[in-house]
Amino acid sequence: MIAPPNSRRLRILFGAVTAITLVVSYLHIRPQWQFEYRDYYDGVKDYFSRPVYDNTLYTEGNKQLVHKHYNTSGPCSRFPNTDGILFIMKTGATEAFDRVPTQLLTTMSCLPQNFLLFSDMEQQIGAHHLYDALAHIDDADKSRISDFDLYHNQQECAVSQQSCIDAKAERQNAWVLDKYKFLPMIEQTWKMRPGRDWYIFAEADTYVFWSNMMHWLKSKSGLNPREKIYLGSRSYVAGRPFAHGGSGYILSHGALKHLVEKHNDLISEATKQATQECCGDLLVALALDKHEGIKVRHAWPMINGEKPTTLPYGRNHWCEPILTMHHMNAEEISTVWQFEQTRKTNRVLLIRDLYDSLIAPRMQDIRENWDNGSDDVCYINPDPDAQERADGRERDHQKKEEERSEVEKEAWKSPEKCAKVCESVISAEHADDKEKQRSRECFQYRWHDEVCCTSKSFKMGEPKPKASDDDPKAKWTSGWYMKGIQDWIDAMGECKEPAWKIPEL
């Protein structure tokens, strides 16, 4: 039976209304569904794909200090504001690709546009350009001075530098060439990036603790960058003070501006002087003193030439904040960066934090084929041959025979007798005397070839090659008086506040 026209029109109308209602309902519900459930599904996806790993630094010994997992998704989330700062890293063509990439992947990844890279050859590492610090030295000088032979060899290399240059064989030549880079680099830095408050210069094996550095420069140092200021860890050559380059040194806006803009012959003068001097960081100090009357202000131990395994933990290296470290290989740089990323606190990082988190978990009573750097006080077999075999520093640090205790007189005879020196420093009756524990001056020992040396601080040190023969005297043995170390730490108590150092002339 055929439906009447009016009935068909009603059905069509009803169907259209129903369809429109369904479309409107869908459009209304869809955003709500997305809002309520999209986060859930994205969260599940992120759970399985986000860059979170087991923290390889985490141990039972430091679980109160570092997180168990390492979330790499926000490496710069705790990085400080570095406005007004320029970081200048110096390297060499023979080492650049071994050292610089790790720096770029870690601390320097959070320094956009706030750094310059200088080498002894123009190079490119990914998106980062390395400027030739020696480019503006007179070509006649570079041809005349034999120290530039390596520079020319690098320029003539038709393939990779590692294929042309034996870095180990050329290490001394690279070091000699290095001294010519300092002042030309300083001049180029001001011309390329003028007007910053502070200029921080360092090597490719220097680690900078940026949170501490910025907090100190901007809040704690009390220094005005418009004044002429030169900061670093002071060293001496022939009685002349300078800021050690590897530890890092800092020049203020006022110092750099005046040195570069008022003295047009810096490079030629420095090139001539470099042929007579050992080191480029010394040349910087001599130029600042001659032209600006500025001497280095000592900021040690905050600006430091050691690294976590060689820092002399103890007095003067405990409650002090750390700003820089030196002699850091690529793995060590990555490790310390990882430590900074996984700390459970944002407070100022102290030297003791490096010990508690990175060193203490690995400490033990004794290690064979190991040198822990003990050399403060030494006891050597009095036999003339043994005295002759001993290192000059060990002989210079010998305790006089008449001043030795009975234990100390026997110390050179074996590692076991050497270990007893630190054990005997504080008697059992004074074991609870906090003042005596705080003044302890023997924490560890090293024994080798009838030489026993002890240390007034405690440090990890490094491996030594295993002796090639069976002579027990040839073996290197290092030990730590762990009870004495812990007693000292307990007597010191917590660091109530960071021991910021005021830079001194």
Short mmCIF file of C-alpha atoms in Angstrom, two decimals:
data_model
loop_
_atom_site.label_atom_id
_atom_site.label_comp_id
_atom_site.label_asym_id
_atom_site.label_seq_id
_atom_site.Cartn_x
_atom_site.Cartn_y
_atom_site.Cartn_z
CA MET A 1 0.00 0.00 0.00
CA ILE A 2 1.36 3.38 -0.96
CA ALA A 3 1.61 5.90 1.88
CA PRO A 4 -0.17 9.16 1.34
CA PRO A 5 2.03 12.21 0.50
CA ASN A 6 1.50 13.85 3.86
CA SER A 7 2.74 10.72 5.69
CA ARG A 8 5.91 10.53 3.53
CA ARG A 9 6.68 14.18 4.20
CA LEU A 10 6.35 13.58 7.96
CA ARG A 11 8.69 10.61 7.81
CA ILE A 12 11.29 12.57 5.83
CA LEU A 13 11.04 15.47 8.26
CA PHE A 14 11.35 13.16 11.25
CA GLY A 15 14.43 11.48 9.71
CA ALA A 16 16.10 14.82 9.01
CA VAL A 17 15.47 16.05 12.56
CA THR A 18 16.88 12.81 13.97
CA ALA A 19 20.03 13.07 11.82
CA ILE A 20 20.62 16.70 12.78
CA THR A 21 20.13 15.81 16.44
CA LEU A 22 22.73 13.01 16.21
CA VAL A 23 25.26 15.28 14.45
CA VAL A 24 24.80 18.08 17.02
CA SER A 25 25.07 15.59 19.88
CA TYR A 26 28.29 14.14 18.46
CA LEU A 27 29.84 17.56 17.97
CA HIS A 28 28.91 18.45 21.55
CA ILE A 29 30.17 15.25 23.13
CA ARG A 30 33.40 14.87 21.10
CA PRO A 31 35.37 17.77 22.68
CA GLN A 32 34.29 16.59 26.11
CA TRP A 33 35.44 13.05 25.32
CA GLN A 34 38.76 14.40 24.09
CA PHE A 35 39.20 16.46 27.24
CA GLU A 36 38.36 13.60 29.59
CA TYR A 37 40.12 10.73 27.89
CA ARG A 38 42.85 12.15 25.67
CA ASP A 39 45.07 12.90 28.67
CA TYR A 40 44.64 9.34 29.87
CA TYR A 41 45.74 7.80 26.58
CA ASP A 42 48.54 10.32 26.12
CA GLY A 43 49.64 9.53 29.67
CA VAL A 44 49.79 5.82 28.91
CA LYS A 45 51.76 6.56 25.76
CA ASP A 46 54.18 8.85 27.63
CA TYR A 47 54.64 6.28 30.38
CA PHE A 48 56.15 3.86 27.89
CA SER A 49 58.05 6.38 25.76
CA ARG A 50 59.25 9.23 27.99
CA PRO A 51 63.07 9.42 28.51
CA VAL A 52 63.26 8.08 32.08
CA TYR A 53 66.05 5.64 32.95
CA ASP A 54 67.52 3.92 35.95
CA ASN A 55 69.96 6.34 37.58
CA THR A 56 73.32 4.61 37.24
CA LEU A 57 74.68 6.73 40.10
CA TYR A 58 72.09 5.44 42.55
CA THR A 59 73.42 3.13 45.29
CA GLU A 60 72.53 2.14 48.82
CA GLY A 61 75.18 4.60 49.95
CA ASN A 62 73.65 7.67 48.32
CA LYS A 63 69.94 6.85 47.99
CA GLN A 64 69.07 9.70 50.36
CA LEU A 65 70.86 12.15 48.07
CA VAL A 66 69.99 11.21 44.48
CA HIS A 67 66.84 9.97 42.78
CA LYS A 68 66.55 6.34 41.75
CA HIS A 69 65.51 7.33 38.23
CA TYR A 70 66.96 9.83 35.78
CA ASN A 71 64.34 11.86 33.91
CA THR A 72 66.09 13.39 30.92
CA SER A 73 63.05 15.22 29.53
CA GLY A 74 63.85 18.61 31.09
CA PRO A 75 67.62 18.98 31.40
CA CYS A 76 67.48 22.76 31.68
CA SER A 77 64.55 22.98 34.11
CA ARG A 78 66.86 23.76 37.03
CA PHE A 79 69.44 25.65 35.01
CA PRO A 80 69.97 29.27 36.13
CA ASN A 81 69.43 32.45 34.18
CA THR A 82 72.77 33.24 32.52
CA ASP A 83 71.87 36.64 31.09
CA GLY A 84 74.86 38.97 31.17
CA ILE A 85 77.33 36.07 31.10
CA LEU A 86 79.49 34.75 28.26
CA PHE A 87 81.26 31.42 28.51
CA ILE A 88 84.41 30.98 26.41
CA MET A 89 85.79 27.48 25.97
CA LYS A 90 89.29 26.91 24.60
CA THR A 91 90.35 23.64 23.00
CA GLY A 92 92.72 22.35 20.32
CA ALA A 93 92.21 20.63 16.99
CA THR A 94 93.93 17.46 18.25
CA GLU A 95 91.39 17.06 21.08
CA ALA A 96 88.26 18.99 20.09
CA PHE A 97 86.21 16.03 18.88
CA ASP A 98 87.13 13.99 21.95
CA ARG A 99 86.23 16.61 24.53
CA VAL A 100 83.85 19.24 23.23
CA PRO A 101 80.85 17.07 22.18
CA THR A 102 80.19 15.89 25.73
CA GLN A 103 80.26 19.48 26.95
CA LEU A 104 77.74 20.43 24.25
CA LEU A 105 75.48 17.53 25.23
CA THR A 106 75.52 18.40 28.93
CA THR A 107 76.08 21.78 30.61
CA MET A 108 76.50 23.80 27.42
CA SER A 109 73.20 22.50 26.04
CA CYS A 110 71.55 24.97 28.41
CA LEU A 111 73.66 27.97 27.33
CA PRO A 112 71.98 29.08 24.08
CA GLN A 113 73.95 31.86 22.41
CA ASN A 114 75.88 32.39 25.63
CA PHE A 115 79.17 30.76 24.65
CA LEU A 116 82.03 30.87 22.15
CA LEU A 117 84.36 28.04 21.18
CA PHE A 118 87.99 28.70 20.27
CA SER A 119 90.62 26.32 18.96
CA ASP A 120 93.90 26.46 17.04
CA MET A 121 92.01 25.72 13.85
CA GLU A 122 88.63 26.70 12.45
CA GLN A 123 86.35 23.68 12.84
CA GLN A 124 82.68 22.70 13.00
CA ILE A 125 81.05 20.29 15.47
CA GLY A 126 77.45 19.82 14.43
CA ALA A 127 75.78 23.22 14.59
CA HIS A 128 78.61 24.71 16.66
CA HIS A 129 81.48 26.67 15.16
CA LEU A 130 85.01 26.65 16.58
CA TYR A 131 86.88 29.86 15.83
CA ASP A 132 90.59 29.90 15.11
CA ALA A 133 92.12 31.85 18.00
CA LEU A 134 95.39 32.17 16.06
CA ALA A 135 93.88 33.51 12.84
CA HIS A 136 94.82 37.15 13.54
CA ILE A 137 98.43 36.52 14.51
CA ASP A 138 100.75 37.93 11.85
CA ASP A 139 101.49 35.33 9.17
CA ALA A 140 105.16 36.24 9.25
CA ASP A 141 105.30 35.39 12.96
CA LYS A 142 103.52 32.09 12.36
CA SER A 143 106.05 31.23 9.65
CA ARG A 144 109.08 32.33 11.66
CA ILE A 145 108.27 30.78 15.06
CA SER A 146 108.77 27.00 15.15
CA ASP A 147 106.08 26.63 17.84
CA PHE A 148 103.56 27.02 15.00
CA ASP A 149 104.72 23.90 13.10
CA LEU A 150 101.77 21.91 14.48
CA TYR A 151 99.41 24.71 13.44
CA HIS A 152 100.63 24.46 9.84
CA ASN A 153 100.45 20.66 9.87
CA GLN A 154 96.83 20.85 10.99
CA GLN A 155 95.97 23.30 8.24
CA GLU A 156 97.54 21.05 5.61
CA CYS A 157 95.68 17.91 6.74
CA ALA A 158 93.46 16.76 3.85
CA VAL A 159 91.37 14.36 5.96
CA SER A 160 90.35 14.22 9.64
CA GLN A 161 92.78 15.56 12.21
CA GLN A 162 92.93 12.19 13.95
CA SER A 163 94.08 10.64 10.69
CA CYS A 164 96.86 13.19 10.26
CA ILE A 165 97.92 14.04 13.80
CA ASP A 166 98.94 11.64 16.55
CA ALA A 167 97.46 13.46 19.55
CA LYS A 168 99.65 11.63 22.08
CA ALA A 169 102.85 12.19 20.14
CA GLU A 170 101.95 15.83 19.55
CA ARG A 171 100.77 16.53 23.10
CA GLN A 172 103.82 18.61 24.02
CA ASN A 173 103.69 20.56 20.76
CA ALA A 174 99.96 21.18 21.26
CA TRP A 175 100.65 22.44 24.78
CA VAL A 176 103.38 24.79 23.50
CA LEU A 177 101.09 26.12 20.76
CA ASP A 178 98.30 26.61 23.27
CA LYS A 179 99.96 29.57 25.01
CA TYR A 180 99.64 31.69 21.87
CA LYS A 181 95.81 31.41 21.93
CA PHE A 182 94.98 33.20 25.19
CA LEU A 183 95.24 36.91 24.46
CA PRO A 184 94.08 36.68 20.82
CA MET A 185 91.07 34.75 22.10
CA ILE A 186 90.37 37.43 24.69
CA GLU A 187 90.56 40.16 22.05
CA GLN A 188 88.27 38.29 19.64
CA THR A 189 85.81 37.59 22.45
CA TRP A 190 85.25 41.27 23.23
CA LYS A 191 84.97 42.19 19.56
CA MET A 192 82.45 39.40 18.88
CA ARG A 193 80.40 39.67 22.09
CA PRO A 194 80.95 43.05 23.75
CA GLY A 195 78.94 44.39 26.66
CA ARG A 196 78.46 41.33 28.88
CA ASP A 197 78.87 41.65 32.64
CA TRP A 198 81.16 38.66 33.16
CA TYR A 199 83.35 36.59 30.83
CA ILE A 200 84.14 33.09 32.06
CA PHE A 201 87.10 31.40 30.33
CA ALA A 202 87.76 27.68 30.65
CA GLU A 203 89.22 24.62 28.95
CA ALA A 204 87.43 21.74 27.26
CA ASP A 205 88.17 19.58 30.31
CA THR A 206 86.79 22.13 32.78
CA TYR A 207 83.41 21.56 34.42
CA VAL A 208 81.37 24.59 35.47
CA PHE A 209 78.65 24.32 38.13
CA TRP A 210 76.40 26.96 36.63
CA SER A 211 73.84 27.25 39.42
CA ASN A 212 76.57 27.94 41.95
CA MET A 213 78.49 30.19 39.57
CA MET A 214 75.53 32.43 38.79
CA HIS A 215 74.39 32.60 42.41
CA TRP A 216 77.88 33.63 43.49
CA LEU A 217 78.51 36.21 40.78
CA LYS A 218 75.09 37.84 41.02
CA SER A 219 74.27 37.51 44.73
CA LYS A 220 77.17 36.48 46.95
CA SER A 221 80.41 37.89 45.56
CA GLY A 222 79.55 41.56 46.13
CA LEU A 223 81.51 42.38 42.97
CA ASN A 224 80.62 45.07 40.44
CA PRO A 225 81.28 43.93 36.85
CA ARG A 226 81.81 47.53 35.75
CA GLU A 227 84.99 47.55 37.84
CA LYS A 228 88.21 45.95 36.59
CA ILE A 229 88.16 42.47 38.11
CA TYR A 230 90.18 39.31 37.41
CA LEU A 231 89.16 36.16 39.32
CA GLY A 232 90.55 32.65 39.51
CA SER A 233 92.57 30.07 41.38
CA ARG A 234 95.92 31.74 41.96
CA SER A 235 99.12 29.99 40.90
CA TYR A 236 102.69 31.23 40.56
CA VAL A 237 105.50 31.04 38.01
CA ALA A 238 108.79 32.49 39.25
CA GLY A 239 106.90 34.38 41.93
CA ARG A 240 104.45 35.94 39.46
CA PRO A 241 100.76 35.33 40.27
CA PHE A 242 98.20 34.32 37.66
CA ALA A 243 94.80 32.62 37.45
CA HIS A 244 95.21 28.97 36.50
CA GLY A 245 93.59 28.55 33.08
CA GLY A 246 92.40 24.98 33.53
CA SER A 247 90.50 25.85 36.69
CA GLY A 248 88.81 28.67 34.80
CA TYR A 249 89.19 32.41 35.20
CA ILE A 250 86.73 35.29 35.08
CA LEU A 251 87.11 38.79 33.66
CA SER A 252 84.65 41.56 34.34
CA HIS A 253 83.12 43.85 31.71
CA GLY A 254 85.31 46.67 32.98
CA ALA A 255 88.55 44.70 32.73
CA LEU A 256 87.95 43.20 29.29
CA LYS A 257 86.58 46.36 27.68
CA HIS A 258 89.50 48.53 28.73
CA LEU A 259 92.18 45.93 27.99
CA VAL A 260 90.97 45.34 24.42
CA GLU A 261 89.76 48.81 23.42
CA LYS A 262 92.69 50.79 24.80
CA HIS A 263 95.56 48.56 23.65
CA ASN A 264 95.84 47.84 19.93
CA ASP A 265 99.06 45.82 20.03
CA LEU A 266 97.93 43.09 22.43
CA ILE A 267 98.33 40.24 19.95
CA SER A 268 101.74 41.18 18.58
CA GLU A 269 103.03 41.88 22.09
CA ALA A 270 101.68 38.59 23.42
CA THR A 271 103.11 36.61 20.48
CA LYS A 272 106.56 37.99 21.08
CA GLN A 273 106.32 37.41 24.83
CA ALA A 274 105.01 33.85 24.38
CA THR A 275 108.31 32.77 22.87
CA GLN A 276 109.93 33.53 26.24
CA GLU A 277 107.24 32.35 28.67
CA CYS A 278 105.80 28.95 29.54
CA CYS A 279 102.11 29.54 29.72
CA GLY A 280 99.27 31.49 28.17
CA ASP A 281 97.39 31.96 31.44
CA LEU A 282 100.51 33.64 32.82
CA LEU A 283 100.58 35.94 29.77
CA VAL A 284 97.01 37.03 30.55
CA ALA A 285 98.04 37.99 34.08
CA LEU A 286 101.12 39.86 32.86
CA ALA A 287 99.06 41.84 30.33
CA LEU A 288 96.39 42.75 32.87
CA ASP A 289 99.01 43.83 35.37
CA LYS A 290 101.05 45.85 32.85
CA HIS A 291 98.19 47.59 31.05
CA GLU A 292 95.46 47.78 33.71
CA GLY A 293 97.21 47.37 37.04
CA ILE A 294 94.97 44.39 37.83
CA LYS A 295 96.07 41.32 39.77
CA VAL A 296 94.17 38.07 40.17
CA ARG A 297 91.76 37.76 43.08
CA HIS A 298 92.01 34.31 44.64
CA ALA A 299 88.69 32.39 44.63
CA TRP A 300 90.04 28.93 45.57
CA PRO A 301 88.78 26.35 46.51
CA MET A 302 85.51 27.35 44.81
CA ILE A 303 87.36 27.76 41.51
CA ASN A 304 89.25 24.48 41.63
CA GLY A 305 91.83 22.57 39.60
CA GLU A 306 90.83 19.13 40.87
CA LYS A 307 87.95 16.75 40.10
CA PRO A 308 85.76 14.56 42.33
CA THR A 309 88.29 11.72 42.56
CA THR A 310 91.25 13.99 43.33
CA LEU A 311 89.65 16.71 45.48
CA PRO A 312 91.34 16.74 48.92
CA TYR A 313 88.22 16.39 51.08
CA GLY A 314 88.63 17.76 54.58
CA ARG A 315 89.32 21.19 55.98
CA ASN A 316 88.99 23.90 53.29
CA HIS A 317 87.25 21.38 51.04
CA TRP A 318 83.97 20.59 52.75
CA CYS A 319 81.36 23.29 53.35
CA GLU A 320 82.67 25.46 50.50
CA PRO A 321 80.54 25.68 47.33
CA ILE A 322 82.20 24.40 44.18
CA LEU A 323 82.23 26.53 41.01
CA THR A 324 84.63 24.70 38.67
CA MET A 325 86.70 21.54 38.38
CA HIS A 326 89.48 20.56 35.98
CA HIS A 327 91.05 17.51 34.27
CA MET A 328 87.59 16.07 33.65
CA ASN A 329 87.38 13.48 30.90
CA ALA A 330 84.19 13.01 28.87
CA GLU A 331 82.80 10.28 31.13
CA GLU A 332 83.47 12.32 34.27
CA ILE A 333 81.77 15.39 32.80
CA SER A 334 78.71 13.30 31.95
CA THR A 335 78.71 11.74 35.42
CA VAL A 336 78.76 15.05 37.28
CA TRP A 337 76.07 16.45 34.97
CA GLN A 338 73.95 13.40 35.73
CA PHE A 339 74.54 13.96 39.44
CA GLU A 340 73.41 17.57 39.17
CA GLN A 341 70.31 16.43 37.25
CA THR A 342 69.31 13.75 39.77
CA ARG A 343 70.03 15.46 43.11
CA LYS A 344 67.12 15.46 45.51
CA THR A 345 67.69 19.08 46.50
CA ASN A 346 68.12 22.42 44.77
CA ARG A 347 70.27 23.94 47.50
CA VAL A 348 73.80 25.20 46.86
CA LEU A 349 76.07 22.32 45.91
CA LEU A 350 78.94 22.00 48.38
CA ILE A 351 82.21 20.13 48.01
CA ARG A 352 81.03 17.63 50.63
CA ASP A 353 78.04 16.81 48.40
CA LEU A 354 80.44 15.49 45.77
CA TYR A 355 82.06 13.28 48.39
CA ASP A 356 78.81 12.04 49.92
CA SER A 357 77.17 11.22 46.59
CA LEU A 358 79.98 10.21 44.23
CA ILE A 359 82.96 9.15 46.34
CA ALA A 360 81.79 7.80 49.71
CA PRO A 361 79.78 4.92 48.17
CA ARG A 362 83.00 3.67 46.52
CA MET A 363 85.35 4.06 49.46
CA GLN A 364 86.91 0.99 51.05
CA ASP A 365 89.71 0.15 53.46
CA ILE A 366 92.35 -0.81 50.91
CA ARG A 367 93.00 -0.94 47.15
CA GLU A 368 95.90 -2.68 45.43
CA ASN A 369 97.57 -1.17 42.37
CA TRP A 370 96.18 2.20 43.37
CA ASP A 371 97.50 5.69 44.13
CA ASN A 372 95.22 7.76 46.37
CA GLY A 373 97.55 10.76 46.24
CA SER A 374 98.85 10.60 49.82
CA ASP A 375 102.02 12.70 50.01
CA ASP A 376 101.71 15.17 52.91
CA VAL A 377 103.96 13.31 55.36
CA CYS A 378 106.35 10.52 54.28
CA TYR A 379 108.42 7.80 55.93
CA ILE A 380 111.20 6.29 53.79
CA ASN A 381 113.62 3.46 54.44
CA PRO A 382 116.76 5.22 55.74
CA ASP A 383 118.93 3.06 53.50
CA PRO A 384 120.72 5.34 50.96
CA ASP A 385 119.55 3.29 47.98
CA ALA A 386 115.92 3.54 49.10
CA GLN A 387 116.31 7.26 49.67
CA GLU A 388 117.70 7.64 46.17
CA ARG A 389 114.83 5.67 44.62
CA ALA A 390 112.20 7.76 46.38
CA ASP A 391 110.49 10.61 44.57
CA GLY A 392 111.85 14.10 45.26
CA ARG A 393 108.57 15.29 46.73
CA GLU A 394 108.51 12.27 49.04
CA ARG A 395 112.01 13.03 50.28
CA ASP A 396 111.10 16.67 50.82
CA HIS A 397 108.06 15.62 52.90
CA GLN A 398 109.89 13.18 55.14
CA LYS A 399 109.27 13.49 58.83
CA LYS A 400 112.50 13.87 60.75
CA GLU A 401 113.67 10.66 62.40
CA GLU A 402 113.86 12.20 65.85
CA GLU A 403 110.24 13.43 65.59
CA ARG A 404 108.76 10.04 64.69
CA SER A 405 106.73 7.87 67.02
CA GLU A 406 107.49 4.18 67.35
CA VAL A 407 104.70 3.39 64.92
CA GLU A 408 106.04 5.92 62.41
CA LYS A 409 109.55 4.48 62.59
CA GLU A 410 108.20 1.17 61.28
CA ALA A 411 105.83 2.63 58.68
CA TRP A 412 108.07 2.18 55.62
CA LYS A 413 108.44 -1.58 56.14
CA SER A 414 105.04 -2.72 54.78
CA PRO A 415 101.54 -1.54 53.81
CA GLU A 416 100.21 -3.01 57.06
CA LYS A 417 102.66 -1.00 59.17
CA CYS A 418 101.98 2.09 57.05
CA ALA A 419 98.24 1.75 57.78
CA LYS A 420 98.87 1.91 61.52
CA VAL A 421 100.10 5.54 61.34
CA CYS A 422 96.62 7.02 60.90
CA GLU A 423 95.13 4.52 63.33
CA SER A 424 97.52 5.65 66.07
CA VAL A 425 97.06 9.43 65.70
CA ILE A 426 94.21 9.68 68.21
CA SER A 427 94.32 7.37 71.23
CA ALA A 428 91.31 5.36 72.36
CA GLU A 429 90.88 7.55 75.44
CA HIS A 430 90.34 10.60 73.18
CA ALA A 431 88.07 8.82 70.70
CA ASP A 432 85.05 10.86 71.85
CA ASP A 433 86.89 14.19 71.88
CA LYS A 434 85.18 16.15 69.09
CA GLU A 435 87.86 18.82 69.00
CA LYS A 436 90.61 16.26 68.49
CA GLN A 437 88.56 14.55 65.80
CA ARG A 438 88.03 17.86 63.97
CA SER A 439 91.79 18.53 64.07
CA ARG A 440 92.74 15.09 62.74
CA GLU A 441 95.55 15.26 60.16
CA CYS A 442 95.88 11.66 59.04
CA PHE A 443 93.14 10.02 56.98
CA GLN A 444 94.79 7.74 54.44
CA TYR A 445 98.09 6.23 53.32
CA ARG A 446 99.98 5.02 50.27
CA TRP A 447 102.80 2.48 50.28
CA HIS A 448 105.24 1.74 47.45
CA ASP A 449 108.88 0.67 47.27
CA GLU A 450 109.55 1.12 51.00
CA VAL A 451 107.96 4.55 51.07
CA CYS A 452 104.94 5.22 53.28
CA CYS A 453 103.12 8.52 52.86
CA THR A 454 100.01 9.76 54.65
CA SER A 455 97.54 12.52 53.84
CA LYS A 456 95.88 15.32 55.82
CA SER A 457 92.82 14.97 53.60
CA PHE A 458 90.96 12.07 52.01
CA LYS A 459 90.55 11.47 48.29
CA MET A 460 89.83 8.60 45.93
CA GLY A 461 92.83 8.78 43.60
CA GLU A 462 93.37 6.59 40.56
CA PRO A 463 94.61 3.15 39.48
CA LYS A 464 98.28 2.37 38.93
CA PRO A 465 99.54 -0.27 36.47
CA LYS A 466 100.07 -3.66 38.02
CA ALA A 467 103.74 -4.35 38.77
CA SER A 468 105.40 -6.40 36.03
CA ASP A 469 107.42 -8.51 38.45
CA ASP A 470 106.72 -10.35 41.69
CA ASP A 471 108.70 -7.95 43.86
CA PRO A 472 106.23 -6.92 46.62
CA LYS A 473 108.01 -3.57 46.91
CA ALA A 474 106.99 -2.67 43.35
CA LYS A 475 103.26 -2.83 44.11
CA TRP A 476 101.26 0.31 44.87
CA THR A 477 98.95 -0.07 47.86
CA SER A 478 96.57 2.62 49.05
CA GLY A 479 94.36 2.56 52.11
CA TRP A 480 91.86 4.72 53.96
CA TYR A 481 91.26 4.87 57.70
CA MET A 482 87.51 4.77 57.29
CA LYS A 483 86.76 5.08 61.01
CA GLY A 484 88.90 8.20 61.24
CA ILE A 485 87.20 9.70 58.18
CA GLN A 486 83.73 9.02 59.60
CA ASP A 487 84.74 10.34 63.03
CA TRP A 488 85.90 13.58 61.40
CA ILE A 489 82.68 13.90 59.40
CA ASP A 490 80.58 13.29 62.52
CA ALA A 491 82.60 15.82 64.52
CA MET A 492 82.18 18.44 61.79
CA GLY A 493 78.41 17.97 61.74
CA GLU A 494 76.17 19.42 59.07
CA CYS A 495 77.24 22.47 57.08
CA LYS A 496 74.90 25.12 58.48
CA GLU A 497 75.44 27.41 55.51
CA PRO A 498 77.69 27.55 52.44
CA ALA A 499 81.18 28.86 53.17
CA TRP A 500 81.34 31.33 50.26
CA LYS A 501 84.81 32.75 49.78
CA ILE A 502 85.47 36.44 49.34
CA PRO A 503 88.03 36.78 46.49
CA GLU A 504 91.27 38.09 47.94
CA LEU A 505 94.17 39.88 46.30
#
